[in-house]
């Protein structure tokens, strides 16, 4: 027998209207935040990054693939996450369907990781993803954008190494760029929980009767690893 509050249709409607007012308030605030993002200053990207791609070596400018906007999903697959991050995999399952729609709004979407291109390509094939995945390798791309996104603090204790998160793991983030008059501008980045709103599964679970739950010891997993 359920332990949840049970009520009449009239009680549900009254509670729903109160909750709906809060949702509308949140929606309005989200619209304001989106406008704030667009007003962030654009910073020219002066460093020349080189990526391994299925079309050969390409610069950041070339990753735009003829469009004026570029979204890069920093995927945790590299020296310290050689098997690929389950969380990034979970999120990418929810993102790849957007790629053709983004292309028709003048936006190119790619994944970028530090692992070698053949490793990334094999993982992409395993997951059945139709998305461009490039290797940033030793270009410093991930390290630079990790630093750009973090407010300077005293040296973090990540063990031996430079004191960067990338000494022990990979970057889980999203970075956006614009291309105007041949100049690439960095326009926006977010990391970790900041990428959560992009994941449709989280949003659906937030609307399911029991929400996200509180036991994440064996979930989410790569979809071909769920126990039947």
mmCIF file of C-alpha atoms in Angstrom:
data_model
loop_
_atom_site.group_PDB
_atom_site.id
_atom_site.type_symbol
_atom_site.label_atom_id
_atom_site.label_comp_id
_atom_site.label_asym_id
_atom_site.label_seq_id
_atom_site.Cartn_x
_atom_site.Cartn_y
_atom_site.Cartn_z
ATOM 1 C CA UNK A 1 0.000 0.000 0.000
ATOM 2 C CA UNK A 2 1.364 3.441 -0.879
ATOM 3 C CA UNK A 3 2.749 5.665 1.855
ATOM 4 C CA UNK A 4 2.442 8.731 -0.355
ATOM 5 C CA UNK A 5 -0.258 11.359 0.222
ATOM 6 C CA UNK A 6 -3.495 10.350 -1.510
ATOM 7 C CA UNK A 7 -6.124 12.952 -2.289
ATOM 8 C CA UNK A 8 -9.094 13.859 -4.418
ATOM 9 C CA UNK A 9 -8.962 15.278 -7.947
ATOM 10 C CA UNK A 10 -9.903 18.689 -6.516
ATOM 11 C CA UNK A 11 -7.022 18.544 -4.011
ATOM 12 C CA UNK A 12 -4.643 17.528 -6.795
ATOM 13 C CA UNK A 13 -5.799 20.441 -8.955
ATOM 14 C CA UNK A 14 -5.282 22.977 -6.183
ATOM 15 C CA UNK A 15 -1.792 21.650 -5.428
ATOM 16 C CA UNK A 16 -0.984 21.488 -9.133
ATOM 17 C CA UNK A 17 -1.880 25.137 -9.681
ATOM 18 C CA UNK A 18 0.463 26.179 -6.850
ATOM 19 C CA UNK A 19 3.226 24.032 -8.290
ATOM 20 C CA UNK A 20 2.570 25.295 -11.829
ATOM 21 C CA UNK A 21 3.087 28.880 -10.673
ATOM 22 C CA UNK A 22 6.528 27.873 -9.393
ATOM 23 C CA UNK A 23 7.348 26.128 -12.683
ATOM 24 C CA UNK A 24 6.385 29.222 -14.676
ATOM 25 C CA UNK A 25 8.589 31.336 -12.413
ATOM 26 C CA UNK A 26 11.486 28.949 -13.037
ATOM 27 C CA UNK A 27 10.853 29.032 -16.800
ATOM 28 C CA UNK A 28 10.947 32.822 -16.845
ATOM 29 C CA UNK A 29 14.183 32.814 -14.867
ATOM 30 C CA UNK A 30 15.686 30.241 -17.250
ATOM 31 C CA UNK A 31 14.883 32.549 -20.165
ATOM 32 C CA UNK A 32 16.637 35.396 -18.372
ATOM 33 C CA UNK A 33 19.685 33.207 -17.696
ATOM 34 C CA UNK A 34 19.859 32.208 -21.356
ATOM 35 C CA UNK A 35 19.967 35.888 -22.283
ATOM 36 C CA UNK A 36 22.698 36.466 -19.685
ATOM 37 C CA UNK A 37 24.780 33.707 -21.274
ATOM 38 C CA UNK A 38 24.469 35.352 -24.668
ATOM 39 C CA UNK A 39 25.650 38.653 -23.183
ATOM 40 C CA UNK A 40 28.898 37.179 -21.842
ATOM 41 C CA UNK A 41 31.939 38.825 -23.450
ATOM 42 C CA UNK A 42 33.491 36.864 -26.299
ATOM 43 C CA UNK A 43 37.190 36.089 -25.917
ATOM 44 C CA UNK A 44 39.358 35.522 -29.007
ATOM 45 C CA UNK A 45 41.027 32.104 -28.970
ATOM 46 C CA UNK A 46 44.632 32.944 -29.802
ATOM 47 C CA UNK A 47 46.216 29.546 -29.191
ATOM 48 C CA UNK A 48 46.351 27.200 -32.175
ATOM 49 C CA UNK A 49 44.858 23.840 -31.215
ATOM 50 C CA UNK A 50 45.222 20.829 -33.505
ATOM 51 C CA UNK A 51 42.838 17.861 -33.336
ATOM 52 C CA UNK A 52 42.945 14.364 -34.818
ATOM 53 C CA UNK A 53 39.702 13.821 -36.743
ATOM 54 C CA UNK A 54 38.281 11.358 -39.256
ATOM 55 C CA UNK A 55 39.164 13.985 -41.898
ATOM 56 C CA UNK A 56 42.779 14.266 -40.704
ATOM 57 C CA UNK A 57 44.395 16.970 -38.612
ATOM 58 C CA UNK A 58 42.083 19.943 -38.134
ATOM 59 C CA UNK A 59 42.261 23.247 -36.308
ATOM 60 C CA UNK A 60 39.572 24.591 -33.994
ATOM 61 C CA UNK A 61 38.430 26.837 -36.837
ATOM 62 C CA UNK A 62 38.064 23.839 -39.135
ATOM 63 C CA UNK A 63 35.925 22.014 -36.569
ATOM 64 C CA UNK A 64 33.156 24.534 -37.302
ATOM 65 C CA UNK A 65 32.729 22.657 -40.599
ATOM 66 C CA UNK A 66 31.445 25.705 -42.466
ATOM 67 C CA UNK A 67 29.082 26.890 -39.720
ATOM 68 C CA UNK A 68 29.369 29.949 -37.494
ATOM 69 C CA UNK A 69 28.813 28.240 -34.132
ATOM 70 C CA UNK A 70 30.496 25.283 -32.448
ATOM 71 C CA UNK A 71 29.610 23.312 -29.327
ATOM 72 C CA UNK A 72 32.290 21.023 -27.916
ATOM 73 C CA UNK A 73 31.369 18.403 -25.332
ATOM 74 C CA UNK A 74 34.508 17.593 -23.340
ATOM 75 C CA UNK A 75 34.054 13.833 -22.852
ATOM 76 C CA UNK A 76 35.957 12.032 -20.088
ATOM 77 C CA UNK A 77 37.945 9.558 -22.177
ATOM 78 C CA UNK A 78 41.689 9.827 -21.879
ATOM 79 C CA UNK A 79 44.819 8.754 -20.005
ATOM 80 C CA UNK A 80 43.033 8.731 -16.656
ATOM 81 C CA UNK A 81 39.643 7.481 -17.856
ATOM 82 C CA UNK A 82 40.725 4.980 -20.540
ATOM 83 C CA UNK A 83 37.465 3.003 -20.487
ATOM 84 C CA UNK A 84 35.274 6.081 -20.999
ATOM 85 C CA UNK A 85 33.169 7.748 -18.321
ATOM 86 C CA UNK A 86 29.755 6.089 -17.673
ATOM 87 C CA UNK A 87 28.250 9.490 -16.814
ATOM 88 C CA UNK A 88 29.521 11.118 -20.017
ATOM 89 C CA UNK A 89 28.284 8.084 -21.946
ATOM 90 C CA UNK A 90 24.874 8.396 -20.306
ATOM 91 C CA UNK A 91 24.673 12.071 -21.217
ATOM 92 C CA UNK A 92 25.885 11.546 -24.785
ATOM 93 C CA UNK A 93 23.123 8.976 -25.341
ATOM 94 C CA UNK A 94 20.786 11.915 -24.742
ATOM 95 C CA UNK A 95 22.678 14.393 -26.941
ATOM 96 C CA UNK A 96 23.419 12.653 -30.238
ATOM 97 C CA UNK A 97 19.845 12.969 -31.492
ATOM 98 C CA UNK A 98 20.206 16.754 -31.371
ATOM 99 C CA UNK A 99 23.189 16.846 -33.775
ATOM 100 C CA UNK A 100 21.274 17.081 -37.097
ATOM 101 C CA UNK A 101 18.831 19.600 -35.623
ATOM 102 C CA UNK A 102 21.693 21.785 -34.396
ATOM 103 C CA UNK A 103 23.312 21.648 -37.835
ATOM 104 C CA UNK A 104 20.180 23.210 -39.320
ATOM 105 C CA UNK A 105 20.497 26.087 -36.848
ATOM 106 C CA UNK A 106 24.093 26.810 -37.940
ATOM 107 C CA UNK A 107 25.640 24.919 -34.994
ATOM 108 C CA UNK A 108 28.228 22.138 -35.257
ATOM 109 C CA UNK A 109 28.403 19.722 -32.325
ATOM 110 C CA UNK A 110 31.441 17.537 -31.581
ATOM 111 C CA UNK A 111 32.819 15.444 -28.764
ATOM 112 C CA UNK A 112 36.453 15.984 -27.772
ATOM 113 C CA UNK A 113 38.657 13.754 -25.617
ATOM 114 C CA UNK A 114 42.340 13.105 -24.958
ATOM 115 C CA UNK A 115 42.330 9.421 -25.980
ATOM 116 C CA UNK A 116 43.757 8.510 -29.427
ATOM 117 C CA UNK A 117 41.303 8.793 -32.308
ATOM 118 C CA UNK A 118 41.128 5.010 -33.067
ATOM 119 C CA UNK A 119 40.121 4.370 -29.426
ATOM 120 C CA UNK A 120 37.409 7.028 -29.573
ATOM 121 C CA UNK A 121 36.139 5.781 -32.925
ATOM 122 C CA UNK A 122 35.856 2.223 -31.597
ATOM 123 C CA UNK A 123 33.930 3.439 -28.549
ATOM 124 C CA UNK A 124 31.633 5.514 -30.741
ATOM 125 C CA UNK A 125 30.894 2.451 -32.879
ATOM 126 C CA UNK A 126 30.216 0.385 -29.768
ATOM 127 C CA UNK A 127 27.654 2.948 -28.601
ATOM 128 C CA UNK A 128 26.137 3.402 -32.062
ATOM 129 C CA UNK A 129 26.599 7.180 -32.027
ATOM 130 C CA UNK A 130 26.441 9.212 -35.235
ATOM 131 C CA UNK A 131 28.519 12.152 -34.021
ATOM 132 C CA UNK A 132 31.943 13.611 -34.764
ATOM 133 C CA UNK A 133 34.420 12.723 -32.002
ATOM 134 C CA UNK A 134 37.856 14.290 -32.156
ATOM 135 C CA UNK A 135 41.036 13.664 -30.205
ATOM 136 C CA UNK A 136 42.537 16.698 -28.514
ATOM 137 C CA UNK A 137 45.571 14.576 -27.611
ATOM 138 C CA UNK A 138 48.450 16.657 -26.310
ATOM 139 C CA UNK A 139 47.101 19.957 -27.646
ATOM 140 C CA UNK A 140 46.394 21.361 -24.184
ATOM 141 C CA UNK A 141 42.791 22.079 -25.175
ATOM 142 C CA UNK A 142 41.194 20.372 -22.158
ATOM 143 C CA UNK A 143 43.776 21.680 -19.690
ATOM 144 C CA UNK A 144 43.317 25.249 -20.892
ATOM 145 C CA UNK A 145 39.544 25.196 -20.696
ATOM 146 C CA UNK A 146 39.638 23.542 -17.287
ATOM 147 C CA UNK A 147 41.663 26.506 -16.069
ATOM 148 C CA UNK A 148 39.391 29.040 -17.792
ATOM 149 C CA UNK A 149 36.343 27.648 -15.995
ATOM 150 C CA UNK A 150 37.793 27.605 -12.492
ATOM 151 C CA UNK A 151 38.202 30.593 -10.199
ATOM 152 C CA UNK A 152 41.868 30.646 -9.073
ATOM 153 C CA UNK A 153 42.289 28.958 -5.717
ATOM 154 C CA UNK A 154 45.244 27.681 -3.690
ATOM 155 C CA UNK A 155 46.822 24.555 -5.132
ATOM 156 C CA UNK A 156 44.423 21.635 -4.992
ATOM 157 C CA UNK A 157 45.587 18.306 -3.596
ATOM 158 C CA UNK A 158 45.294 15.936 -6.554
ATOM 159 C CA UNK A 159 48.362 13.932 -5.581
ATOM 160 C CA UNK A 160 51.607 13.988 -7.501
ATOM 161 C CA UNK A 161 51.708 16.234 -10.565
ATOM 162 C CA UNK A 162 50.875 19.786 -11.486
ATOM 163 C CA UNK A 163 47.974 20.180 -9.088
ATOM 164 C CA UNK A 164 45.434 20.095 -11.937
ATOM 165 C CA UNK A 165 42.351 17.895 -11.993
ATOM 166 C CA UNK A 166 43.679 16.502 -15.276
ATOM 167 C CA UNK A 167 46.487 14.808 -13.348
ATOM 168 C CA UNK A 168 44.001 12.204 -12.155
ATOM 169 C CA UNK A 169 40.892 12.420 -14.332
ATOM 170 C CA UNK A 170 39.425 14.010 -17.464
ATOM 171 C CA UNK A 171 37.365 17.123 -18.086
ATOM 172 C CA UNK A 172 33.561 16.786 -18.052
ATOM 173 C CA UNK A 173 32.335 20.040 -19.558
ATOM 174 C CA UNK A 174 30.745 21.888 -22.452
ATOM 175 C CA UNK A 175 32.353 24.783 -24.327
ATOM 176 C CA UNK A 176 30.819 27.032 -26.985
ATOM 177 C CA UNK A 177 32.505 29.052 -29.714
ATOM 178 C CA UNK A 178 31.614 31.562 -32.421
ATOM 179 C CA UNK A 179 33.405 32.167 -35.715
ATOM 180 C CA UNK A 180 33.264 35.696 -37.154
ATOM 181 C CA UNK A 181 35.548 37.232 -39.801
ATOM 182 C CA UNK A 182 37.928 34.308 -39.466
ATOM 183 C CA UNK A 183 38.336 34.758 -35.692
ATOM 184 C CA UNK A 184 37.276 32.060 -33.211
ATOM 185 C CA UNK A 185 35.757 33.385 -29.990
ATOM 186 C CA UNK A 186 35.157 31.437 -26.779
ATOM 187 C CA UNK A 187 31.640 32.402 -25.674
ATOM 188 C CA UNK A 188 30.547 30.042 -22.877
ATOM 189 C CA UNK A 189 31.580 27.004 -20.826
ATOM 190 C CA UNK A 190 30.099 24.953 -18.031
ATOM 191 C CA UNK A 191 31.223 21.793 -16.253
ATOM 192 C CA UNK A 192 30.076 18.927 -14.023
ATOM 193 C CA UNK A 193 26.561 19.712 -12.681
ATOM 194 C CA UNK A 194 26.339 22.605 -15.126
ATOM 195 C CA UNK A 195 25.812 20.109 -17.941
ATOM 196 C CA UNK A 196 22.983 18.300 -16.151
ATOM 197 C CA UNK A 197 20.152 20.290 -17.743
ATOM 198 C CA UNK A 198 21.278 18.994 -21.166
ATOM 199 C CA UNK A 199 20.380 15.424 -20.219
ATOM 200 C CA UNK A 200 16.782 14.589 -21.117
ATOM 201 C CA UNK A 201 16.774 11.455 -18.937
ATOM 202 C CA UNK A 202 17.396 13.501 -15.792
ATOM 203 C CA UNK A 203 14.565 15.819 -16.764
ATOM 204 C CA UNK A 204 12.187 12.913 -17.354
ATOM 205 C CA UNK A 205 13.117 11.293 -14.044
ATOM 206 C CA UNK A 206 12.463 14.576 -12.246
ATOM 207 C CA UNK A 207 8.879 14.289 -13.529
ATOM 208 C CA UNK A 208 8.450 10.580 -12.757
ATOM 209 C CA UNK A 209 6.547 9.642 -9.565
ATOM 210 C CA UNK A 210 9.679 8.604 -7.617
ATOM 211 C CA UNK A 211 12.097 11.114 -9.142
ATOM 212 C CA UNK A 212 15.774 10.311 -9.549
ATOM 213 C CA UNK A 213 15.999 8.066 -6.523
ATOM 214 C CA UNK A 214 18.899 8.185 -4.095
ATOM 215 C CA UNK A 215 20.875 5.021 -4.904
ATOM 216 C CA UNK A 216 23.374 5.620 -7.693
ATOM 217 C CA UNK A 217 25.748 2.795 -6.756
ATOM 218 C CA UNK A 218 25.019 0.863 -9.961
ATOM 219 C CA UNK A 219 23.330 3.507 -12.110
ATOM 220 C CA UNK A 220 23.681 5.031 -14.605
ATOM 221 C CA UNK A 221 25.746 2.527 -16.538
ATOM 222 C CA UNK A 222 26.702 2.206 -20.163
ATOM 223 C CA UNK A 223 23.536 0.911 -21.752
ATOM 224 C CA UNK A 224 25.124 -2.350 -22.923
ATOM 225 C CA UNK A 225 26.281 -3.104 -19.365
ATOM 226 C CA UNK A 226 22.937 -3.141 -17.577
ATOM 227 C CA UNK A 227 22.241 -6.474 -15.967
ATOM 228 C CA UNK A 228 19.100 -8.144 -17.288
#
